[in-house]
mmCIF file of N, CA and C in Angstrom:
data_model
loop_
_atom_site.group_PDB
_atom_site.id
_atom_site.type_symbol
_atom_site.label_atom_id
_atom_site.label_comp_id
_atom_site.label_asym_id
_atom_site.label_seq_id
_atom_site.Cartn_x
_atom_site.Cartn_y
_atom_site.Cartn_z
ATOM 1 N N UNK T 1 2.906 18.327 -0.909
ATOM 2 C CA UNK T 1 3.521 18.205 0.401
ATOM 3 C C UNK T 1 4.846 17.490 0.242
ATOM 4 N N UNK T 2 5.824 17.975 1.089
ATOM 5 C CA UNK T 2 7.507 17.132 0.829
ATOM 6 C C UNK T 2 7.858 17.288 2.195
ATOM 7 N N UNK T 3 8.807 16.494 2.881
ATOM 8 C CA UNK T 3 8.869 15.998 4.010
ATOM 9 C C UNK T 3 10.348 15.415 3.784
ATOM 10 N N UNK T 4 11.091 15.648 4.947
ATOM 11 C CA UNK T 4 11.920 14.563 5.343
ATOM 12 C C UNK T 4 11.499 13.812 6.497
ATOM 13 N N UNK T 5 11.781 12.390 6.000
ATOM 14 C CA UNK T 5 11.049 11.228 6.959
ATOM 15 C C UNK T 5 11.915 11.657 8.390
ATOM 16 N N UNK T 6 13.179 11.856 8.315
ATOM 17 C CA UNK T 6 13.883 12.256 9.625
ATOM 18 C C UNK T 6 14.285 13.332 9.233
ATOM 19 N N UNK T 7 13.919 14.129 9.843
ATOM 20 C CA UNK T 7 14.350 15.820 9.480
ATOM 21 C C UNK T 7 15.739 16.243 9.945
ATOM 22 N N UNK T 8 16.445 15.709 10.138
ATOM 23 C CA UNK T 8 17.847 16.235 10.988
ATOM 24 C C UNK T 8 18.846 16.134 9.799
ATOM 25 N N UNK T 9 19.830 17.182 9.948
ATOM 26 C CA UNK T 9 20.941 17.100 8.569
ATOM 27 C C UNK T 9 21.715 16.380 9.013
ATOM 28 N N UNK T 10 22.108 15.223 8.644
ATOM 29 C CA UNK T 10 23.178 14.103 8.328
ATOM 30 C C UNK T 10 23.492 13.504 7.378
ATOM 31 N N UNK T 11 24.741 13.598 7.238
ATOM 32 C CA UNK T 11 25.350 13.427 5.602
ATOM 33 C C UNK T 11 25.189 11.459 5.231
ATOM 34 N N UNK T 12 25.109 10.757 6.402
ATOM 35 C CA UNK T 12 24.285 8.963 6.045
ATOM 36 C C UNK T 12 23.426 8.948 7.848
ATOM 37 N N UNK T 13 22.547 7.956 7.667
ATOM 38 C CA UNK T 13 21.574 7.627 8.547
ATOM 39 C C UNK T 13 22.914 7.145 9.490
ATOM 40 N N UNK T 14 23.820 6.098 8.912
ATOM 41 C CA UNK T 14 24.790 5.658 10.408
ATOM 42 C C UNK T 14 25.737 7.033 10.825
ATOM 43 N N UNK T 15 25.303 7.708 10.841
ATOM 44 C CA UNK T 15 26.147 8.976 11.551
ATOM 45 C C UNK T 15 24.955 9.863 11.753
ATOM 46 N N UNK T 16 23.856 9.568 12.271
ATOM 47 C CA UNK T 16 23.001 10.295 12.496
ATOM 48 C C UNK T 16 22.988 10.178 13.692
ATOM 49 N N UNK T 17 22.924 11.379 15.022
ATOM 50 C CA UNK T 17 23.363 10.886 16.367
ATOM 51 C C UNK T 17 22.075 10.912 17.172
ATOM 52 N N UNK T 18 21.596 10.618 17.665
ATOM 53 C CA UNK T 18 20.519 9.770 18.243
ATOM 54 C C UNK T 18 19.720 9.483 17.656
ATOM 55 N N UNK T 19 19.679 8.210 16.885
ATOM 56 C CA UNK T 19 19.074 7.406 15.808
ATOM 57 C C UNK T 19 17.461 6.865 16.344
ATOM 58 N N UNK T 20 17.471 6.389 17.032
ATOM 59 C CA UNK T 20 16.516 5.759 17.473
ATOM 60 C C UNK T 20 15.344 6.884 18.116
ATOM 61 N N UNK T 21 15.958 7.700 18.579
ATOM 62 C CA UNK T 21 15.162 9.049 19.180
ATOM 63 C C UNK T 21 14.563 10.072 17.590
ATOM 64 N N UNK T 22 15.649 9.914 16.647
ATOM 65 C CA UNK T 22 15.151 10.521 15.785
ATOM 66 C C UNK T 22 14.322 9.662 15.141
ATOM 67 N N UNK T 23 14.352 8.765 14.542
ATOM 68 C CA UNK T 23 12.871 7.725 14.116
ATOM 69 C C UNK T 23 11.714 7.903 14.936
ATOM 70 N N UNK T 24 12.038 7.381 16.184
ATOM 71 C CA UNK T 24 10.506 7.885 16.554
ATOM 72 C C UNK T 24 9.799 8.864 16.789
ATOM 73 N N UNK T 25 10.440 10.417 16.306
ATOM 74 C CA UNK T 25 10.193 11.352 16.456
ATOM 75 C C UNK T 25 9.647 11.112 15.111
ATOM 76 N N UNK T 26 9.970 11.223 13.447
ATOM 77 C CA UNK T 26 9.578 11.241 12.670
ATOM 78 C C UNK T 26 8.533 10.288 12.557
ATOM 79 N N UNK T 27 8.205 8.833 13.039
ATOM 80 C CA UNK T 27 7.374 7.924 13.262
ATOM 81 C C UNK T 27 6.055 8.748 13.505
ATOM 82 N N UNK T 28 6.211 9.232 14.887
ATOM 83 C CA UNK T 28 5.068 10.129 15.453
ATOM 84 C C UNK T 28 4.350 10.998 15.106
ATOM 85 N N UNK T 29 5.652 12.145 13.910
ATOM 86 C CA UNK T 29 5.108 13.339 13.619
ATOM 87 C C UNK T 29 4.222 12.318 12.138
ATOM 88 N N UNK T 30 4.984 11.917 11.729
ATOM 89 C CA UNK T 30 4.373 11.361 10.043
ATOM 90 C C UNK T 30 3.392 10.523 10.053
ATOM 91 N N UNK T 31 3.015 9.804 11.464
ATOM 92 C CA UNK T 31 1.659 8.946 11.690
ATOM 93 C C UNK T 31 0.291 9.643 12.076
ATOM 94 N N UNK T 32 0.866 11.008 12.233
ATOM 95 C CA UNK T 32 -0.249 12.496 12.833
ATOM 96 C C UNK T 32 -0.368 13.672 11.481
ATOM 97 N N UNK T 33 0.593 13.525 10.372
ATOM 98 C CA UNK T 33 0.288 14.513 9.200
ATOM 99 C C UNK T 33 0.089 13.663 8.062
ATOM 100 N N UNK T 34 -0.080 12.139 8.219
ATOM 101 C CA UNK T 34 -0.152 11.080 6.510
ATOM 102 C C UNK T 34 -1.890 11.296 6.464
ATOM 103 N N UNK T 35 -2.573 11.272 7.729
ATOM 104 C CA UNK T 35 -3.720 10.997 7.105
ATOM 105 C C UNK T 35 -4.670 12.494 7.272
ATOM 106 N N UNK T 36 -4.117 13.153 7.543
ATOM 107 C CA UNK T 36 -4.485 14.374 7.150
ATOM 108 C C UNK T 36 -4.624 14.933 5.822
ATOM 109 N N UNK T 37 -3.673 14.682 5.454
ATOM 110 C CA UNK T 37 -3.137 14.887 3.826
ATOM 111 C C UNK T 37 -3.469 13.923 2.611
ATOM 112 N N UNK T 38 -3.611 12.750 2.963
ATOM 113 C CA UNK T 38 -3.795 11.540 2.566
ATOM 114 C C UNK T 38 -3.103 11.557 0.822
ATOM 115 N N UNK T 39 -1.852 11.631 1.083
ATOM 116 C CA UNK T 39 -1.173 11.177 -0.267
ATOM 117 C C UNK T 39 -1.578 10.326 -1.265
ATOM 118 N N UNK T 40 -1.741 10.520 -2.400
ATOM 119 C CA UNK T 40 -1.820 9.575 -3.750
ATOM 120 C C UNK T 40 -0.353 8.789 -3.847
ATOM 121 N N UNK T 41 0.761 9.748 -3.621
ATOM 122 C CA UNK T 41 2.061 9.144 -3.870
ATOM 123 C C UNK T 41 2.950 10.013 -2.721
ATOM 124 N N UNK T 42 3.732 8.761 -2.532
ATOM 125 C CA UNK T 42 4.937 8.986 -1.297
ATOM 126 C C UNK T 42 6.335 8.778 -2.048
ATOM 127 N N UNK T 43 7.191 9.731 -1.995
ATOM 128 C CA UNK T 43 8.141 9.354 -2.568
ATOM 129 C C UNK T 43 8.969 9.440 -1.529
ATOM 130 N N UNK T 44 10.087 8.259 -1.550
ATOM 131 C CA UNK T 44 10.958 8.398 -0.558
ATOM 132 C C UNK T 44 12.496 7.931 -0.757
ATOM 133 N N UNK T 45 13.359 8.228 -0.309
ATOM 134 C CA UNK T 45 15.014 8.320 -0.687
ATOM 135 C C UNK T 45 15.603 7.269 0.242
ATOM 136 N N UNK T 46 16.225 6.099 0.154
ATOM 137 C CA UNK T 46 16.750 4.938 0.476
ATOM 138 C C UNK T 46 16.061 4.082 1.333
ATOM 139 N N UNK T 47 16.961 2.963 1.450
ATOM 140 C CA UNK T 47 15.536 1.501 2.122
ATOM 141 C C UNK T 47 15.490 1.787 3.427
ATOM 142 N N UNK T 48 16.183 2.265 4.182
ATOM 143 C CA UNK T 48 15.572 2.520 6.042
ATOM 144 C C UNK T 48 14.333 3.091 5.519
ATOM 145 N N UNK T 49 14.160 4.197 5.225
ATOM 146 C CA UNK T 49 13.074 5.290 4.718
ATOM 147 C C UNK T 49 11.790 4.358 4.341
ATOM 148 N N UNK T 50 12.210 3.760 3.181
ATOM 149 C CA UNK T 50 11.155 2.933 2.154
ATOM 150 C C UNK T 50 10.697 1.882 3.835
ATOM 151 N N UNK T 51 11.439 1.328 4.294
ATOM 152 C CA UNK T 51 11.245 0.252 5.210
ATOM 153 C C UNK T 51 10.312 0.614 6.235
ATOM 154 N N UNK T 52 10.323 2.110 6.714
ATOM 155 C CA UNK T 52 9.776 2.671 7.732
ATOM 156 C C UNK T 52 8.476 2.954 6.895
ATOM 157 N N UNK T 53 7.824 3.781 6.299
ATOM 158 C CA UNK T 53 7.443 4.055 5.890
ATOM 159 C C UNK T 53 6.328 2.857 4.946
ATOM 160 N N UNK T 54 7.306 2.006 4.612
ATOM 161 C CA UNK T 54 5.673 0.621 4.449
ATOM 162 C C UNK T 54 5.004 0.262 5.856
ATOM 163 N N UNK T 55 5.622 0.050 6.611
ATOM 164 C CA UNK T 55 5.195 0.046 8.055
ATOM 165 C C UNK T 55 4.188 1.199 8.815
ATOM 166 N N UNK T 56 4.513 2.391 8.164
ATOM 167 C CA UNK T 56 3.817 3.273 8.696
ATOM 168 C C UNK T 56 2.689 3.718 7.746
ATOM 169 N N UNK T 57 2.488 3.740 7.121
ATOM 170 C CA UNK T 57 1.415 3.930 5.972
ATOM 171 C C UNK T 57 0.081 3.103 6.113
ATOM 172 N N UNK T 58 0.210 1.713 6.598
ATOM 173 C CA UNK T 58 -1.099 0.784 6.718
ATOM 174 C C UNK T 58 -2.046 1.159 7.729
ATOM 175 N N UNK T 59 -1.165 1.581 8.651
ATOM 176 C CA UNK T 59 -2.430 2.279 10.074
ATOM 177 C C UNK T 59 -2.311 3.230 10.221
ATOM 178 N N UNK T 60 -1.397 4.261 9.530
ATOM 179 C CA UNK T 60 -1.482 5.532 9.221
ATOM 180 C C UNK T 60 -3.091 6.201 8.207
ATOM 181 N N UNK T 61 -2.929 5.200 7.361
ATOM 182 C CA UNK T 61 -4.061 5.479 6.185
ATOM 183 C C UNK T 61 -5.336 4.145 5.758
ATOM 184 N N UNK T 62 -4.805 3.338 7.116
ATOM 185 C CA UNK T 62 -5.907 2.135 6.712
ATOM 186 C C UNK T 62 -6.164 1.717 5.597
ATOM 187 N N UNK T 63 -4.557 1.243 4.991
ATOM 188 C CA UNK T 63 -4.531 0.786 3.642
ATOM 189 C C UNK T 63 -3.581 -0.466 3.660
ATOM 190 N N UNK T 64 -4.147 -1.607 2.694
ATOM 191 C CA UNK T 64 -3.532 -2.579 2.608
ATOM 192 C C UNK T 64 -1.888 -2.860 1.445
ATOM 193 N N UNK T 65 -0.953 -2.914 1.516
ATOM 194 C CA UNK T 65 0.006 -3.661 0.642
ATOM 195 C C UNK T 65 -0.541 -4.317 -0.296
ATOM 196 N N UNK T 66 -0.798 -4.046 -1.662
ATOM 197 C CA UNK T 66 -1.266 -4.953 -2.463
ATOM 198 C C UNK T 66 -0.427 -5.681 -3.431
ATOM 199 N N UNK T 67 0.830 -4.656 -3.697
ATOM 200 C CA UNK T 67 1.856 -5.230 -4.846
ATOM 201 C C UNK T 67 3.488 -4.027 -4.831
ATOM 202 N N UNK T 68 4.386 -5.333 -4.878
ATOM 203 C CA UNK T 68 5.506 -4.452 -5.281
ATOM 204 C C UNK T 68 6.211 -4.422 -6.508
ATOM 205 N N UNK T 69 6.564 -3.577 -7.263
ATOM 206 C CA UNK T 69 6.847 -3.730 -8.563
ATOM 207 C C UNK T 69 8.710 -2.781 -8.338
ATOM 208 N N UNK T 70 9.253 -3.849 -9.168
ATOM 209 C CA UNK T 70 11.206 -3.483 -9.015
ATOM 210 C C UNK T 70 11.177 -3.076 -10.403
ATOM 211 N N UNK T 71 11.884 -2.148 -10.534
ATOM 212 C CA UNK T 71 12.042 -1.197 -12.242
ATOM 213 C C UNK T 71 13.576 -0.927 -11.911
ATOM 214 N N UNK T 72 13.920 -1.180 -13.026
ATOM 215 C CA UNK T 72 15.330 -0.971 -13.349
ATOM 216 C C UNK T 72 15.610 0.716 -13.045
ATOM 217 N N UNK T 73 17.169 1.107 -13.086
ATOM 218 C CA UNK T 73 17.967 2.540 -12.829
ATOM 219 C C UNK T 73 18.420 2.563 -13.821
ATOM 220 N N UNK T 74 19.440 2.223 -14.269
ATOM 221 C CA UNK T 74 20.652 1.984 -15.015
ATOM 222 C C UNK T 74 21.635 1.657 -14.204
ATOM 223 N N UNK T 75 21.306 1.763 -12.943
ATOM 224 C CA UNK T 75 22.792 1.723 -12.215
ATOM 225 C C UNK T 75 22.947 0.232 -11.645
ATOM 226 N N UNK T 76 22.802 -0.490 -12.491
ATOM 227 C CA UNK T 76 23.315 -2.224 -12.367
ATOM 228 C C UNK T 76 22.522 -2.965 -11.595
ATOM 229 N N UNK T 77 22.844 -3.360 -10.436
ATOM 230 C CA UNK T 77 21.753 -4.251 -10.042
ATOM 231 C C UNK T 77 20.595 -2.804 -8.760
ATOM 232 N N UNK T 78 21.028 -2.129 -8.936
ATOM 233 C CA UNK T 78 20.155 -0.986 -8.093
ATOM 234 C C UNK T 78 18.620 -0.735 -8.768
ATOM 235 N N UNK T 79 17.509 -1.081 -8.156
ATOM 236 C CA UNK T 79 16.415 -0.468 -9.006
ATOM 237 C C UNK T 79 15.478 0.527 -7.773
ATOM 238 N N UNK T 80 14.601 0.928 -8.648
ATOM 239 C CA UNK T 80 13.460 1.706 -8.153
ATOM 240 C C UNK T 80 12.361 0.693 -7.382
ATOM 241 N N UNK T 81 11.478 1.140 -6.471
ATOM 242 C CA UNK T 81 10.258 0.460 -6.096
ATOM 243 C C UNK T 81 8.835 0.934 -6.125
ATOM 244 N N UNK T 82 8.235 0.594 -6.893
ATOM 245 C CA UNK T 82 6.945 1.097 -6.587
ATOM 246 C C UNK T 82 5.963 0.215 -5.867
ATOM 247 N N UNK T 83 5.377 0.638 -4.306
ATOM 248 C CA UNK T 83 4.331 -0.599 -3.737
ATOM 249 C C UNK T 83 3.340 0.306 -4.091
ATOM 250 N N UNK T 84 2.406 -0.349 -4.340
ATOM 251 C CA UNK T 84 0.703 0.165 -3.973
ATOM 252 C C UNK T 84 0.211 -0.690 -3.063
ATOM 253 N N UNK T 85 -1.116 0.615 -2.437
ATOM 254 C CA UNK T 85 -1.825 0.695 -1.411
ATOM 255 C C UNK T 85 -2.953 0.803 -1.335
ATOM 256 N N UNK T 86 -4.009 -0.199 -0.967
ATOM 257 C CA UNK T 86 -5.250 0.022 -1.712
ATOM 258 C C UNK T 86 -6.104 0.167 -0.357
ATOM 259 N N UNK T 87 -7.612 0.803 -0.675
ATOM 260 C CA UNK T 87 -8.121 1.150 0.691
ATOM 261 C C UNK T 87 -9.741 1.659 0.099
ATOM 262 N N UNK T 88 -10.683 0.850 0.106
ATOM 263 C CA UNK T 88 -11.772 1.156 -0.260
ATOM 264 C C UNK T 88 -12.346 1.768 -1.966
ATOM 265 N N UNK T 89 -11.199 0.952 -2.908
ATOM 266 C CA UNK T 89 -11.568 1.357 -4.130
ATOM 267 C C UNK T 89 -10.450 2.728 -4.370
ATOM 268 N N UNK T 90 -9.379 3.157 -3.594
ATOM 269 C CA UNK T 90 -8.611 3.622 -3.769
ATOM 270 C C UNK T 90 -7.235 3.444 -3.607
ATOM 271 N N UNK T 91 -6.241 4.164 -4.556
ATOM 272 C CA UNK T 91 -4.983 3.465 -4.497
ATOM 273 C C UNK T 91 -4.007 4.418 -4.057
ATOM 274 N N UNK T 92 -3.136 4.371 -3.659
ATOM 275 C CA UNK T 92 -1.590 5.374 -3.107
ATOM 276 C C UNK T 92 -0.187 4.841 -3.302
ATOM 277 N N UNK T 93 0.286 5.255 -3.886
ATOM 278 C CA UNK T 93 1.886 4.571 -3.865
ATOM 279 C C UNK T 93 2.862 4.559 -3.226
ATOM 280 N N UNK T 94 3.893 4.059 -3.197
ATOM 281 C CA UNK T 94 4.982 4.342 -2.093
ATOM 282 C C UNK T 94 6.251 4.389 -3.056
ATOM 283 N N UNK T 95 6.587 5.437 -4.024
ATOM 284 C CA UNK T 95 8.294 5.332 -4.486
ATOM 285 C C UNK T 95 9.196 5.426 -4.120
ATOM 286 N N UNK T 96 9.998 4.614 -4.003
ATOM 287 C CA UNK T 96 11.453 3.931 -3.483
ATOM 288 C C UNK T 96 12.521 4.392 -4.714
ATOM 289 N N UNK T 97 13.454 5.362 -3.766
ATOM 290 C CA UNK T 97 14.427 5.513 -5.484
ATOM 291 C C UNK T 97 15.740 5.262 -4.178
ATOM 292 N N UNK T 98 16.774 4.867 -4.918
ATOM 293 C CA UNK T 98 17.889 4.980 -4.299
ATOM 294 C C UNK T 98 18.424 6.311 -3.772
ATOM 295 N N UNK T 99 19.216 6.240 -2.985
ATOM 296 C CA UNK T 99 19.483 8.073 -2.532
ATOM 297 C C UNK T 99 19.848 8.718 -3.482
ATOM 298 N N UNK T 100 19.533 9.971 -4.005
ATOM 299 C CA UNK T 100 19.565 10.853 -4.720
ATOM 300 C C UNK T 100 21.035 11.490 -4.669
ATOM 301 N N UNK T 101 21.888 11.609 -3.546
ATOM 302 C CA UNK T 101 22.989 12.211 -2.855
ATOM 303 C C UNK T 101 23.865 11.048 -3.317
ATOM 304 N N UNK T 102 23.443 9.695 -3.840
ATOM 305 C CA UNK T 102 24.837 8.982 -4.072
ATOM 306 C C UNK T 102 24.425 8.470 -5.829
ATOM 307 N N UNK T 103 23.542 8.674 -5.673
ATOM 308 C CA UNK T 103 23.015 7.438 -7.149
ATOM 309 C C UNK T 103 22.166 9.205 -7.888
ATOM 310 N N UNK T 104 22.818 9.363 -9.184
ATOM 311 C CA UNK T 104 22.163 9.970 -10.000
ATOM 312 C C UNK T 104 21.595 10.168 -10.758
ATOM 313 N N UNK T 105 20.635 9.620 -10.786
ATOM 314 C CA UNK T 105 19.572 8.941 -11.278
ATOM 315 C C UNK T 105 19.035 10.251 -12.496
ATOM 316 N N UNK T 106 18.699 11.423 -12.072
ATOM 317 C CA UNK T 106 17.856 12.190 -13.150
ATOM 318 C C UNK T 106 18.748 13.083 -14.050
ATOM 319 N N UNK T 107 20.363 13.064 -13.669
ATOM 320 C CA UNK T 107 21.655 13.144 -14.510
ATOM 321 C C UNK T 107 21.946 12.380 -15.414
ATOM 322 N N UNK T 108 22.362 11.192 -14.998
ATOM 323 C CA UNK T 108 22.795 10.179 -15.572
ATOM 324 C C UNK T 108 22.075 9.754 -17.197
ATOM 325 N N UNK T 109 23.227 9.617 -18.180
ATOM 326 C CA UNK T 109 22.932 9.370 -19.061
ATOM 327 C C UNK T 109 22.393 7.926 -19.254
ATOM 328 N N UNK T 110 23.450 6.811 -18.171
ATOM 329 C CA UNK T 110 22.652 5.595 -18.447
ATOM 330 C C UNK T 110 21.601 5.560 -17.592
ATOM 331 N N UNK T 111 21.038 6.174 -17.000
ATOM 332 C CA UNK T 111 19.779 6.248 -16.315
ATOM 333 C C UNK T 111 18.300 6.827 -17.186
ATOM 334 N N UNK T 112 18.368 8.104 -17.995
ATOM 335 C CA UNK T 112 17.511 9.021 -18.408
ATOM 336 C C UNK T 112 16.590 7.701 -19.203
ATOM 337 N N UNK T 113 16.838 6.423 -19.805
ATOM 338 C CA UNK T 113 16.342 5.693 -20.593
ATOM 339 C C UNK T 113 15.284 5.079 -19.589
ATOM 340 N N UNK T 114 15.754 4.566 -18.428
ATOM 341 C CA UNK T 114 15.063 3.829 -17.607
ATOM 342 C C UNK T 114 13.727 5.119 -16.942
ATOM 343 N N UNK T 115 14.362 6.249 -16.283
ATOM 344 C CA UNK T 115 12.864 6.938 -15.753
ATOM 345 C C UNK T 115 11.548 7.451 -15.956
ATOM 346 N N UNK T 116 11.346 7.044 -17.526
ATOM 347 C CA UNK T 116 9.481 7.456 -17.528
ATOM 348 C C UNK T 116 9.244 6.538 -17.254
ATOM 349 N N UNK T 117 9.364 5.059 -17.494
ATOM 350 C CA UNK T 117 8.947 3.861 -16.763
ATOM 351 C C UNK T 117 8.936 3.885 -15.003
ATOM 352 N N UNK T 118 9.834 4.308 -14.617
ATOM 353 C CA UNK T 118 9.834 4.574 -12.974
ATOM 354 C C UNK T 118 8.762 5.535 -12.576
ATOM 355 N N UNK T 119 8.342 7.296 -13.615
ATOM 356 C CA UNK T 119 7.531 7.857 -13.142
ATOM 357 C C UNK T 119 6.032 7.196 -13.560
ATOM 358 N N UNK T 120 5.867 6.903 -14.584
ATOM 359 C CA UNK T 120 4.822 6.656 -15.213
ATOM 360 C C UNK T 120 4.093 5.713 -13.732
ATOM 361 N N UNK T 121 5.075 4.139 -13.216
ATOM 362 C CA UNK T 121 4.486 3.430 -12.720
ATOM 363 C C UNK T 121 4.388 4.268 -11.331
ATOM 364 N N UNK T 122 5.164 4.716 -10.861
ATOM 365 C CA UNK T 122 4.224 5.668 -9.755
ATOM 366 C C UNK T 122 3.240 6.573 -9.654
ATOM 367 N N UNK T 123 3.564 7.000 -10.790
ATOM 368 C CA UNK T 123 2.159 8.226 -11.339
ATOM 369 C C UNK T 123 0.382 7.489 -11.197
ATOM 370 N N UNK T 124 0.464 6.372 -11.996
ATOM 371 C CA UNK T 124 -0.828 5.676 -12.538
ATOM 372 C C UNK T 124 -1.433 5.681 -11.117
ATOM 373 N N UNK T 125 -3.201 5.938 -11.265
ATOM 374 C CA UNK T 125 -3.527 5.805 -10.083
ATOM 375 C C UNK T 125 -4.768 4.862 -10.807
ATOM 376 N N UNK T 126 -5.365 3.885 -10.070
ATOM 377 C CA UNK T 126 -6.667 3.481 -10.597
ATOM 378 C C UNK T 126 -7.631 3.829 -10.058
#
């Protein structure tokens, strides 16, 4: 399953024109298709996104925040996030990568060193 958290084409979130109408539209639709589906892993593209989305995941899927782990990019002080989510002996992740549209992460030569560590720790499930 792949999703945009706000489905509307805008080239940055601050030029997205009715901002607040579009969040809670995506809020609504993604709090009515997360636990349907019930993801192992969420991957998601910059911190509004990542921000919304820890928020929406706990009573979406009746799962607790257990840990956040920061992994390097290459791209200086920018890293990756992986939280896990635990919920009756099961776990789900939440990956946080910087936007894909500004930071090139799976190009980038000083990057390619840093990402099996980024997939690996989102991958692992216990």
């Amino acid at each position: 399953f792949i999703s945009q958290f706000v489905p509307f084409r805008s080239p940055r979130f601050a030029s997205l024109p009715k901002q607040a109408a579009s969040v809670t539209f995506a809020r609504n639709i993604s709090s009515r298709i997360l636990p349907v589906i019930s993801p192992h892993l969420v991957v998601c593209l910059g911190r509004k996104v990542q921000r919304e989305l820890q928020r929406l995941l706990p009573p979406a899927l009746g799962v607790v925040e257990t840990d956040t782990e920061a992994l390097p990019t290459g791209w200086g002080k920018y890293n990756a996030e992986v939280t896990t989510f635990s919920k009756a002996g099961s776990t789900m992740r939440l990956l946080y990568l910087p936007h894909l549209s500004t930071w090139t992460l799976f190009t980038s030569d000083k990057c390619r060193t840093f990402l099996p560590a980024i997939i690996h720790a989102a991958a692992k499930y216990a």
